[in-house]
């Protein structure tokens, strides 16, 4: 329903619609005029286009719905959708909320605040059990076609293009729907939003992917190096709460397809590539995108966002982004009030078509220090320049090409050992540092490493760490809460019932004061230097030039700090891969790291103060973190 048809310019109901229920708009946003207590709570089962469990029947996708009761009296509303595989296992949000149901099987509690806040403002909220999880049919496929097409079917049903059935198996239509929908969610949920949008499905007007995947290969691998072994079958086991035998055959296909033996890209991974894949492709996205990502997220790495963002920009997709210094954290848990207000404006603009100023605001919000946010017109920051820094024989990092060689071995090493005391020679790393910086240097974008090397074996894992040496207080993204601490007090956003309250524990930023910080990381299996699908082993003793990107970052190296490039082999803190033991010889004259930077707020060439000796010790907070899928 178009807002103009329901409202006058002053927000009063139009005369011809006076007898019909309408939304209320004030101060440019929808107002909470519909009862949450009396809202309709129901479920349907939408027929997907696939049969993921091979039982001869197309999978039925469980959709739990809450909508204003006025939608049974002529009000048509848009839908906010959170599709998730986690509703009956890991739960949703910082407090791990799960769905609950009443005696008739209808939803009683919807996790998270979306229903409490948006239903009173004239939205339906749909929580969809991903294909193969909770109360949906089928088998989960860790990002595969059935995961994606189940969500697409829900959008099609809202638009009258797919079938659904009620609890008695009778066909049911979404007569209350405007046909306009948005998808939102963190991690796997946001990943599904990306994927469904990339099918180009009609009626999906916007998505809000939070810490979301855009390519599952890059979730489990980086340039042939293995982040996680057993990832795809392991995750499917976590989210599938059916008896193991039901999906055993699917599990076996996941185990084989992920190919942990090589780390190579193949057809399995291509199916799960939403940037250029056969099921989902960023070129088909017409929905607007409001992305949120932690630049220190070591679960869903920030390259998942940056590559997706670049593809959307190329297509001219309307978009907005928040980039934080946290790890795998929802913005509801680090910038709560601003997040709720901004999300409200976003959905009002894209789903109710209200003419607010959300798209006139700066496109990017970037956290530049703990709880310090800046806005800019885009990301990466405009006016960056490419600065190439080159390793020198004396262990410094400078502007001119170096001379000589450095040698280290590909062993599996913890990062705290690799970055401690950069002036001391260690057999498993090479470290090169600038003198103390005379002015601030801001990195914004994706660094690129280029090394001229030779090996004594056919391959090696090559790693590059960009490091900040200098005492500072930073977001403790490696801590137990990925940068946040949960308090014992609550605040509320929306309306509550006895079974579903709108109140959540407050959070604060967790900081740590340290002398050194690994700013970003990047890895390459040398035999994948020219192709991720077809490895080319190196000839021992022969010289090669290899290039790869690190993870993206937006970070300020402060004046007086030293910037460093540390070259390593296999990273014990981030990789499940095995080291090769190869000796890596680096020709310094042909090696560099190139950084997109802004120097001291200008584009001038940086200058460094006189070289100073390392004064150690360091303090590196880098505990081995268990992987948290949600």
mmCIF file with all atom_site columns, C-alpha atoms in Angstrom, residues 155-314:
data_model
loop_
_atom_site.group_PDB
_atom_site.id
_atom_site.type_symbol
_atom_site.label_atom_id
_atom_site.label_alt_id
_atom_site.label_comp_id
_atom_site.label_asym_id
_atom_site.label_entity_id
_atom_site.label_seq_id
_atom_site.pdbx_PDB_ins_code
_atom_site.Cartn_x
_atom_site.Cartn_y
_atom_site.Cartn_z
_atom_site.occupancy
_atom_site.B_iso_or_equiv
_atom_site.pdbx_formal_charge
_atom_site.auth_seq_id
_atom_site.auth_comp_id
_atom_site.auth_asym_id
_atom_site.auth_atom_id
_atom_site.pdbx_PDB_model_num
ATOM 1   C CA . UNK A 1 155 ? 9.457  -13.840 -0.659  1.00 0.00 ? 155 UNK A CA 1
ATOM 2   C CA . UNK A 1 156 ? 7.596  -15.351 -3.617  1.00 0.00 ? 156 UNK A CA 1
ATOM 3   C CA . UNK A 1 157 ? 4.714  -16.398 -1.344  1.00 0.00 ? 157 UNK A CA 1
ATOM 4   C CA . UNK A 1 158 ? 4.379  -12.853 0.013   1.00 0.00 ? 158 UNK A CA 1
ATOM 5   C CA . UNK A 1 159 ? 4.094  -11.701 -3.585  1.00 0.00 ? 159 UNK A CA 1
ATOM 6   C CA . UNK A 1 160 ? 1.524  -14.348 -4.525  1.00 0.00 ? 160 UNK A CA 1
ATOM 7   C CA . UNK A 1 161 ? 3.939  -16.479 -6.581  1.00 0.00 ? 161 UNK A CA 1
ATOM 8   C CA . UNK A 1 162 ? 4.404  -19.529 -4.309  1.00 0.00 ? 162 UNK A CA 1
ATOM 9   C CA . UNK A 1 163 ? 2.195  -21.916 -2.359  1.00 0.00 ? 163 UNK A CA 1
ATOM 10  C CA . UNK A 1 164 ? 1.825  -22.151 1.407   1.00 0.00 ? 164 UNK A CA 1
ATOM 11  C CA . UNK A 1 165 ? -0.286 -24.225 3.769   1.00 0.00 ? 165 UNK A CA 1
ATOM 12  C CA . UNK A 1 166 ? -1.737 -23.671 7.220   1.00 0.00 ? 166 UNK A CA 1
ATOM 13  C CA . UNK A 1 167 ? -1.649 -26.051 10.183  1.00 0.00 ? 167 UNK A CA 1
ATOM 14  C CA . UNK A 1 168 ? -4.416 -28.167 8.658   1.00 0.00 ? 168 UNK A CA 1
ATOM 15  C CA . UNK A 1 169 ? -2.664 -28.373 5.305   1.00 0.00 ? 169 UNK A CA 1
ATOM 16  C CA . UNK A 1 170 ? -5.057 -25.972 3.583   1.00 0.00 ? 170 UNK A CA 1
ATOM 17  C CA . UNK A 1 171 ? -3.688 -23.498 1.025   1.00 0.00 ? 171 UNK A CA 1
ATOM 18  C CA . UNK A 1 172 ? -3.211 -20.018 2.449   1.00 0.00 ? 172 UNK A CA 1
ATOM 19  C CA . UNK A 1 173 ? -2.320 -16.714 0.824   1.00 0.00 ? 173 UNK A CA 1
ATOM 20  C CA . UNK A 1 174 ? -0.628 -13.652 2.314   1.00 0.00 ? 174 UNK A CA 1
ATOM 21  C CA . UNK A 1 175 ? -3.639 -11.432 1.733   1.00 0.00 ? 175 UNK A CA 1
ATOM 22  C CA . UNK A 1 176 ? -2.346 -8.995  4.359   1.00 0.00 ? 176 UNK A CA 1
ATOM 23  C CA . UNK A 1 177 ? 0.984  -8.405  2.559   1.00 0.00 ? 177 UNK A CA 1
ATOM 24  C CA . UNK A 1 178 ? 1.896  -5.385  0.451   1.00 0.00 ? 178 UNK A CA 1
ATOM 25  C CA . UNK A 1 179 ? 4.364  -7.664  -1.343  1.00 0.00 ? 179 UNK A CA 1
ATOM 26  C CA . UNK A 1 180 ? 7.250  -5.565  -0.052  1.00 0.00 ? 180 UNK A CA 1
ATOM 27  C CA . UNK A 1 181 ? 9.787  -7.298  2.196   1.00 0.00 ? 181 UNK A CA 1
ATOM 28  C CA . UNK A 1 182 ? 13.140 -6.791  3.853   1.00 0.00 ? 182 UNK A CA 1
ATOM 29  C CA . UNK A 1 183 ? 15.518 -9.399  5.263   1.00 0.00 ? 183 UNK A CA 1
ATOM 30  C CA . UNK A 1 184 ? 17.777 -8.871  8.254   1.00 0.00 ? 184 UNK A CA 1
ATOM 31  C CA . UNK A 1 185 ? 20.067 -10.968 10.392  1.00 0.00 ? 185 UNK A CA 1
ATOM 32  C CA . UNK A 1 186 ? 23.502 -11.579 11.819  1.00 0.00 ? 186 UNK A CA 1
ATOM 33  C CA . UNK A 1 187 ? 25.973 -14.216 10.631  1.00 0.00 ? 187 UNK A CA 1
ATOM 34  C CA . UNK A 1 188 ? 24.165 -17.129 8.920   1.00 0.00 ? 188 UNK A CA 1
ATOM 35  C CA . UNK A 1 189 ? 20.917 -15.107 8.987   1.00 0.00 ? 189 UNK A CA 1
ATOM 36  C CA . UNK A 1 190 ? 22.560 -12.179 7.211   1.00 0.00 ? 190 UNK A CA 1
ATOM 37  C CA . UNK A 1 191 ? 24.228 -14.603 4.840   1.00 0.00 ? 191 UNK A CA 1
ATOM 38  C CA . UNK A 1 192 ? 20.804 -15.863 3.776   1.00 0.00 ? 192 UNK A CA 1
ATOM 39  C CA . UNK A 1 193 ? 19.727 -12.264 3.225   1.00 0.00 ? 193 UNK A CA 1
ATOM 40  C CA . UNK A 1 194 ? 22.711 -11.707 0.923   1.00 0.00 ? 194 UNK A CA 1
ATOM 41  C CA . UNK A 1 195 ? 21.998 -14.920 -0.958  1.00 0.00 ? 195 UNK A CA 1
ATOM 42  C CA . UNK A 1 196 ? 18.269 -14.394 -1.447  1.00 0.00 ? 196 UNK A CA 1
ATOM 43  C CA . UNK A 1 197 ? 18.869 -10.832 -2.635  1.00 0.00 ? 197 UNK A CA 1
ATOM 44  C CA . UNK A 1 198 ? 21.415 -12.162 -5.130  1.00 0.00 ? 198 UNK A CA 1
ATOM 45  C CA . UNK A 1 199 ? 18.754 -14.379 -6.731  1.00 0.00 ? 199 UNK A CA 1
ATOM 46  C CA . UNK A 1 200 ? 17.096 -11.156 -7.887  1.00 0.00 ? 200 UNK A CA 1
ATOM 47  C CA . UNK A 1 201 ? 13.748 -12.201 -6.408  1.00 0.00 ? 201 UNK A CA 1
ATOM 48  C CA . UNK A 1 202 ? 10.971 -9.667  -6.917  1.00 0.00 ? 202 UNK A CA 1
ATOM 49  C CA . UNK A 1 203 ? 9.549  -8.056  -3.773  1.00 0.00 ? 203 UNK A CA 1
ATOM 50  C CA . UNK A 1 204 ? 12.717 -8.130  -1.683  1.00 0.00 ? 204 UNK A CA 1
ATOM 51  C CA . UNK A 1 205 ? 13.224 -4.378  -1.436  1.00 0.00 ? 205 UNK A CA 1
ATOM 52  C CA . UNK A 1 206 ? 16.039 -4.232  1.101   1.00 0.00 ? 206 UNK A CA 1
ATOM 53  C CA . UNK A 1 207 ? 18.408 -6.359  3.163   1.00 0.00 ? 207 UNK A CA 1
ATOM 54  C CA . UNK A 1 208 ? 20.355 -5.671  6.352   1.00 0.00 ? 208 UNK A CA 1
ATOM 55  C CA . UNK A 1 209 ? 23.194 -8.225  6.466   1.00 0.00 ? 209 UNK A CA 1
ATOM 56  C CA . UNK A 1 210 ? 25.155 -8.134  9.741   1.00 0.00 ? 210 UNK A CA 1
ATOM 57  C CA . UNK A 1 211 ? 28.521 -9.944  9.856   1.00 0.00 ? 211 UNK A CA 1
ATOM 58  C CA . UNK A 1 212 ? 27.357 -11.903 6.822   1.00 0.00 ? 212 UNK A CA 1
ATOM 59  C CA . UNK A 1 213 ? 29.016 -14.252 4.344   1.00 0.00 ? 213 UNK A CA 1
ATOM 60  C CA . UNK A 1 214 ? 29.069 -13.500 0.613   1.00 0.00 ? 214 UNK A CA 1
ATOM 61  C CA . UNK A 1 215 ? 31.278 -16.467 -0.381  1.00 0.00 ? 215 UNK A CA 1
ATOM 62  C CA . UNK A 1 216 ? 31.525 -19.630 1.698   1.00 0.00 ? 216 UNK A CA 1
ATOM 63  C CA . UNK A 1 217 ? 34.908 -20.487 0.215   1.00 0.00 ? 217 UNK A CA 1
ATOM 64  C CA . UNK A 1 218 ? 36.301 -17.292 1.711   1.00 0.00 ? 218 UNK A CA 1
ATOM 65  C CA . UNK A 1 219 ? 34.641 -18.179 5.010   1.00 0.00 ? 219 UNK A CA 1
ATOM 66  C CA . UNK A 1 220 ? 36.528 -21.468 5.218   1.00 0.00 ? 220 UNK A CA 1
ATOM 67  C CA . UNK A 1 221 ? 39.603 -20.646 3.104   1.00 0.00 ? 221 UNK A CA 1
ATOM 68  C CA . UNK A 1 222 ? 41.875 -17.791 2.073   1.00 0.00 ? 222 UNK A CA 1
ATOM 69  C CA . UNK A 1 223 ? 43.797 -18.170 -1.165  1.00 0.00 ? 223 UNK A CA 1
ATOM 70  C CA . UNK A 1 224 ? 44.142 -21.922 -0.686  1.00 0.00 ? 224 UNK A CA 1
ATOM 71  C CA . UNK A 1 225 ? 45.011 -21.717 3.022   1.00 0.00 ? 225 UNK A CA 1
ATOM 72  C CA . UNK A 1 226 ? 42.451 -23.441 5.260   1.00 0.00 ? 226 UNK A CA 1
ATOM 73  C CA . UNK A 1 227 ? 40.820 -21.389 8.004   1.00 0.00 ? 227 UNK A CA 1
ATOM 74  C CA . UNK A 1 228 ? 38.560 -24.209 9.188   1.00 0.00 ? 228 UNK A CA 1
ATOM 75  C CA . UNK A 1 229 ? 38.559 -27.937 8.463   1.00 0.00 ? 229 UNK A CA 1
ATOM 76  C CA . UNK A 1 230 ? 35.268 -29.836 8.673   1.00 0.00 ? 230 UNK A CA 1
ATOM 77  C CA . UNK A 1 231 ? 33.419 -26.555 8.395   1.00 0.00 ? 231 UNK A CA 1
ATOM 78  C CA . UNK A 1 232 ? 30.498 -27.304 6.103   1.00 0.00 ? 232 UNK A CA 1
ATOM 79  C CA . UNK A 1 233 ? 29.502 -30.708 7.454   1.00 0.00 ? 233 UNK A CA 1
ATOM 80  C CA . UNK A 1 234 ? 30.243 -29.555 11.010  1.00 0.00 ? 234 UNK A CA 1
ATOM 81  C CA . UNK A 1 235 ? 28.000 -26.520 10.767  1.00 0.00 ? 235 UNK A CA 1
ATOM 82  C CA . UNK A 1 236 ? 25.214 -28.560 9.169   1.00 0.00 ? 236 UNK A CA 1
ATOM 83  C CA . UNK A 1 237 ? 25.378 -30.961 12.105  1.00 0.00 ? 237 UNK A CA 1
ATOM 84  C CA . UNK A 1 238 ? 25.092 -28.075 14.562  1.00 0.00 ? 238 UNK A CA 1
ATOM 85  C CA . UNK A 1 239 ? 21.923 -26.652 13.002  1.00 0.00 ? 239 UNK A CA 1
ATOM 86  C CA . UNK A 1 240 ? 20.208 -29.954 12.076  1.00 0.00 ? 240 UNK A CA 1
ATOM 87  C CA . UNK A 1 241 ? 18.317 -31.251 15.104  1.00 0.00 ? 241 UNK A CA 1
ATOM 88  C CA . UNK A 1 242 ? 16.724 -34.186 13.243  1.00 0.00 ? 242 UNK A CA 1
ATOM 89  C CA . UNK A 1 243 ? 17.916 -37.786 13.783  1.00 0.00 ? 243 UNK A CA 1
ATOM 90  C CA . UNK A 1 244 ? 21.386 -38.158 12.166  1.00 0.00 ? 244 UNK A CA 1
ATOM 91  C CA . UNK A 1 245 ? 20.259 -40.794 9.675   1.00 0.00 ? 245 UNK A CA 1
ATOM 92  C CA . UNK A 1 246 ? 17.839 -38.399 7.956   1.00 0.00 ? 246 UNK A CA 1
ATOM 93  C CA . UNK A 1 247 ? 20.549 -36.238 6.412   1.00 0.00 ? 247 UNK A CA 1
ATOM 94  C CA . UNK A 1 248 ? 23.496 -38.641 6.446   1.00 0.00 ? 248 UNK A CA 1
ATOM 95  C CA . UNK A 1 249 ? 23.760 -38.689 2.649   1.00 0.00 ? 249 UNK A CA 1
ATOM 96  C CA . UNK A 1 250 ? 23.727 -34.881 2.489   1.00 0.00 ? 250 UNK A CA 1
ATOM 97  C CA . UNK A 1 251 ? 26.371 -34.761 5.211   1.00 0.00 ? 251 UNK A CA 1
ATOM 98  C CA . UNK A 1 252 ? 28.579 -37.066 3.189   1.00 0.00 ? 252 UNK A CA 1
ATOM 99  C CA . UNK A 1 253 ? 28.273 -34.819 0.145   1.00 0.00 ? 253 UNK A CA 1
ATOM 100 C CA . UNK A 1 254 ? 29.283 -31.827 2.251   1.00 0.00 ? 254 UNK A CA 1
ATOM 101 C CA . UNK A 1 255 ? 32.335 -33.654 3.585   1.00 0.00 ? 255 UNK A CA 1
ATOM 102 C CA . UNK A 1 256 ? 33.468 -34.601 0.104   1.00 0.00 ? 256 UNK A CA 1
ATOM 103 C CA . UNK A 1 257 ? 32.647 -31.293 -1.527  1.00 0.00 ? 257 UNK A CA 1
ATOM 104 C CA . UNK A 1 258 ? 34.529 -29.070 0.904   1.00 0.00 ? 258 UNK A CA 1
ATOM 105 C CA . UNK A 1 259 ? 37.766 -30.933 0.044   1.00 0.00 ? 259 UNK A CA 1
ATOM 106 C CA . UNK A 1 260 ? 39.809 -30.312 3.181   1.00 0.00 ? 260 UNK A CA 1
ATOM 107 C CA . UNK A 1 261 ? 42.697 -32.218 1.619   1.00 0.00 ? 261 UNK A CA 1
ATOM 108 C CA . UNK A 1 262 ? 43.593 -29.391 -0.764  1.00 0.00 ? 262 UNK A CA 1
ATOM 109 C CA . UNK A 1 263 ? 41.823 -26.142 0.136   1.00 0.00 ? 263 UNK A CA 1
ATOM 110 C CA . UNK A 1 264 ? 41.077 -25.604 -3.554  1.00 0.00 ? 264 UNK A CA 1
ATOM 111 C CA . UNK A 1 265 ? 38.048 -23.855 -5.051  1.00 0.00 ? 265 UNK A CA 1
ATOM 112 C CA . UNK A 1 266 ? 35.637 -26.190 -6.878  1.00 0.00 ? 266 UNK A CA 1
ATOM 113 C CA . UNK A 1 267 ? 32.021 -26.534 -8.017  1.00 0.00 ? 267 UNK A CA 1
ATOM 114 C CA . UNK A 1 268 ? 30.909 -27.111 -4.424  1.00 0.00 ? 268 UNK A CA 1
ATOM 115 C CA . UNK A 1 269 ? 32.267 -23.714 -3.395  1.00 0.00 ? 269 UNK A CA 1
ATOM 116 C CA . UNK A 1 270 ? 31.003 -22.049 -6.562  1.00 0.00 ? 270 UNK A CA 1
ATOM 117 C CA . UNK A 1 271 ? 27.432 -23.006 -5.641  1.00 0.00 ? 271 UNK A CA 1
ATOM 118 C CA . UNK A 1 272 ? 28.022 -21.146 -2.371  1.00 0.00 ? 272 UNK A CA 1
ATOM 119 C CA . UNK A 1 273 ? 29.472 -18.040 -4.005  1.00 0.00 ? 273 UNK A CA 1
ATOM 120 C CA . UNK A 1 274 ? 26.857 -15.276 -3.883  1.00 0.00 ? 274 UNK A CA 1
ATOM 121 C CA . UNK A 1 275 ? 29.034 -12.768 -5.721  1.00 0.00 ? 275 UNK A CA 1
ATOM 122 C CA . UNK A 1 276 ? 29.304 -14.646 -9.022  1.00 0.00 ? 276 UNK A CA 1
ATOM 123 C CA . UNK A 1 277 ? 27.704 -18.050 -8.455  1.00 0.00 ? 277 UNK A CA 1
ATOM 124 C CA . UNK A 1 278 ? 25.082 -19.993 -10.432 1.00 0.00 ? 278 UNK A CA 1
ATOM 125 C CA . UNK A 1 279 ? 22.335 -19.743 -7.778  1.00 0.00 ? 279 UNK A CA 1
ATOM 126 C CA . UNK A 1 280 ? 23.043 -16.245 -6.507  1.00 0.00 ? 280 UNK A CA 1
ATOM 127 C CA . UNK A 1 281 ? 25.000 -13.472 -8.188  1.00 0.00 ? 281 UNK A CA 1
ATOM 128 C CA . UNK A 1 282 ? 25.576 -9.907  -6.985  1.00 0.00 ? 282 UNK A CA 1
ATOM 129 C CA . UNK A 1 283 ? 24.785 -8.642  -10.483 1.00 0.00 ? 283 UNK A CA 1
ATOM 130 C CA . UNK A 1 284 ? 21.127 -9.591  -9.844  1.00 0.00 ? 284 UNK A CA 1
ATOM 131 C CA . UNK A 1 285 ? 20.775 -7.601  -6.615  1.00 0.00 ? 285 UNK A CA 1
ATOM 132 C CA . UNK A 1 286 ? 18.172 -4.855  -6.854  1.00 0.00 ? 286 UNK A CA 1
ATOM 133 C CA . UNK A 1 287 ? 17.412 -4.624  -3.115  1.00 0.00 ? 287 UNK A CA 1
ATOM 134 C CA . UNK A 1 288 ? 19.026 -1.796  -1.179  1.00 0.00 ? 288 UNK A CA 1
ATOM 135 C CA . UNK A 1 289 ? 21.688 -2.969  1.287   1.00 0.00 ? 289 UNK A CA 1
ATOM 136 C CA . UNK A 1 290 ? 22.491 -1.728  4.789   1.00 0.00 ? 290 UNK A CA 1
ATOM 137 C CA . UNK A 1 291 ? 25.571 -3.746  5.760   1.00 0.00 ? 291 UNK A CA 1
ATOM 138 C CA . UNK A 1 292 ? 27.206 -3.952  9.179   1.00 0.00 ? 292 UNK A CA 1
ATOM 139 C CA . UNK A 1 293 ? 30.528 -5.659  9.836   1.00 0.00 ? 293 UNK A CA 1
ATOM 140 C CA . UNK A 1 294 ? 33.245 -5.856  12.467  1.00 0.00 ? 294 UNK A CA 1
ATOM 141 C CA . UNK A 1 295 ? 36.622 -5.085  10.934  1.00 0.00 ? 295 UNK A CA 1
ATOM 142 C CA . UNK A 1 296 ? 38.160 -7.383  13.550  1.00 0.00 ? 296 UNK A CA 1
ATOM 143 C CA . UNK A 1 297 ? 35.731 -10.243 12.994  1.00 0.00 ? 297 UNK A CA 1
ATOM 144 C CA . UNK A 1 298 ? 37.840 -13.412 12.806  1.00 0.00 ? 298 UNK A CA 1
ATOM 145 C CA . UNK A 1 299 ? 34.760 -15.601 12.371  1.00 0.00 ? 299 UNK A CA 1
ATOM 146 C CA . UNK A 1 300 ? 33.123 -14.017 9.319   1.00 0.00 ? 300 UNK A CA 1
ATOM 147 C CA . UNK A 1 301 ? 36.145 -12.100 8.033   1.00 0.00 ? 301 UNK A CA 1
ATOM 148 C CA . UNK A 1 302 ? 35.653 -8.489  6.852   1.00 0.00 ? 302 UNK A CA 1
ATOM 149 C CA . UNK A 1 303 ? 36.626 -9.451  3.296   1.00 0.00 ? 303 UNK A CA 1
ATOM 150 C CA . UNK A 1 304 ? 33.140 -10.984 3.116   1.00 0.00 ? 304 UNK A CA 1
ATOM 151 C CA . UNK A 1 305 ? 31.813 -7.451  3.379   1.00 0.00 ? 305 UNK A CA 1
ATOM 152 C CA . UNK A 1 306 ? 34.420 -5.567  1.321   1.00 0.00 ? 306 UNK A CA 1
ATOM 153 C CA . UNK A 1 307 ? 34.148 -7.768  -1.786  1.00 0.00 ? 307 UNK A CA 1
ATOM 154 C CA . UNK A 1 308 ? 30.340 -7.739  -1.581  1.00 0.00 ? 308 UNK A CA 1
ATOM 155 C CA . UNK A 1 309 ? 30.354 -3.969  -1.118  1.00 0.00 ? 309 UNK A CA 1
ATOM 156 C CA . UNK A 1 310 ? 32.561 -3.480  -4.190  1.00 0.00 ? 310 UNK A CA 1
ATOM 157 C CA . UNK A 1 311 ? 30.251 -5.657  -6.294  1.00 0.00 ? 311 UNK A CA 1
ATOM 158 C CA . UNK A 1 312 ? 27.213 -3.678  -5.149  1.00 0.00 ? 312 UNK A CA 1
ATOM 159 C CA . UNK A 1 313 ? 28.962 -0.383  -5.866  1.00 0.00 ? 313 UNK A CA 1
ATOM 160 C CA . UNK A 1 314 ? 29.776 -1.523  -9.389  1.00 0.00 ? 314 UNK A CA 1
#
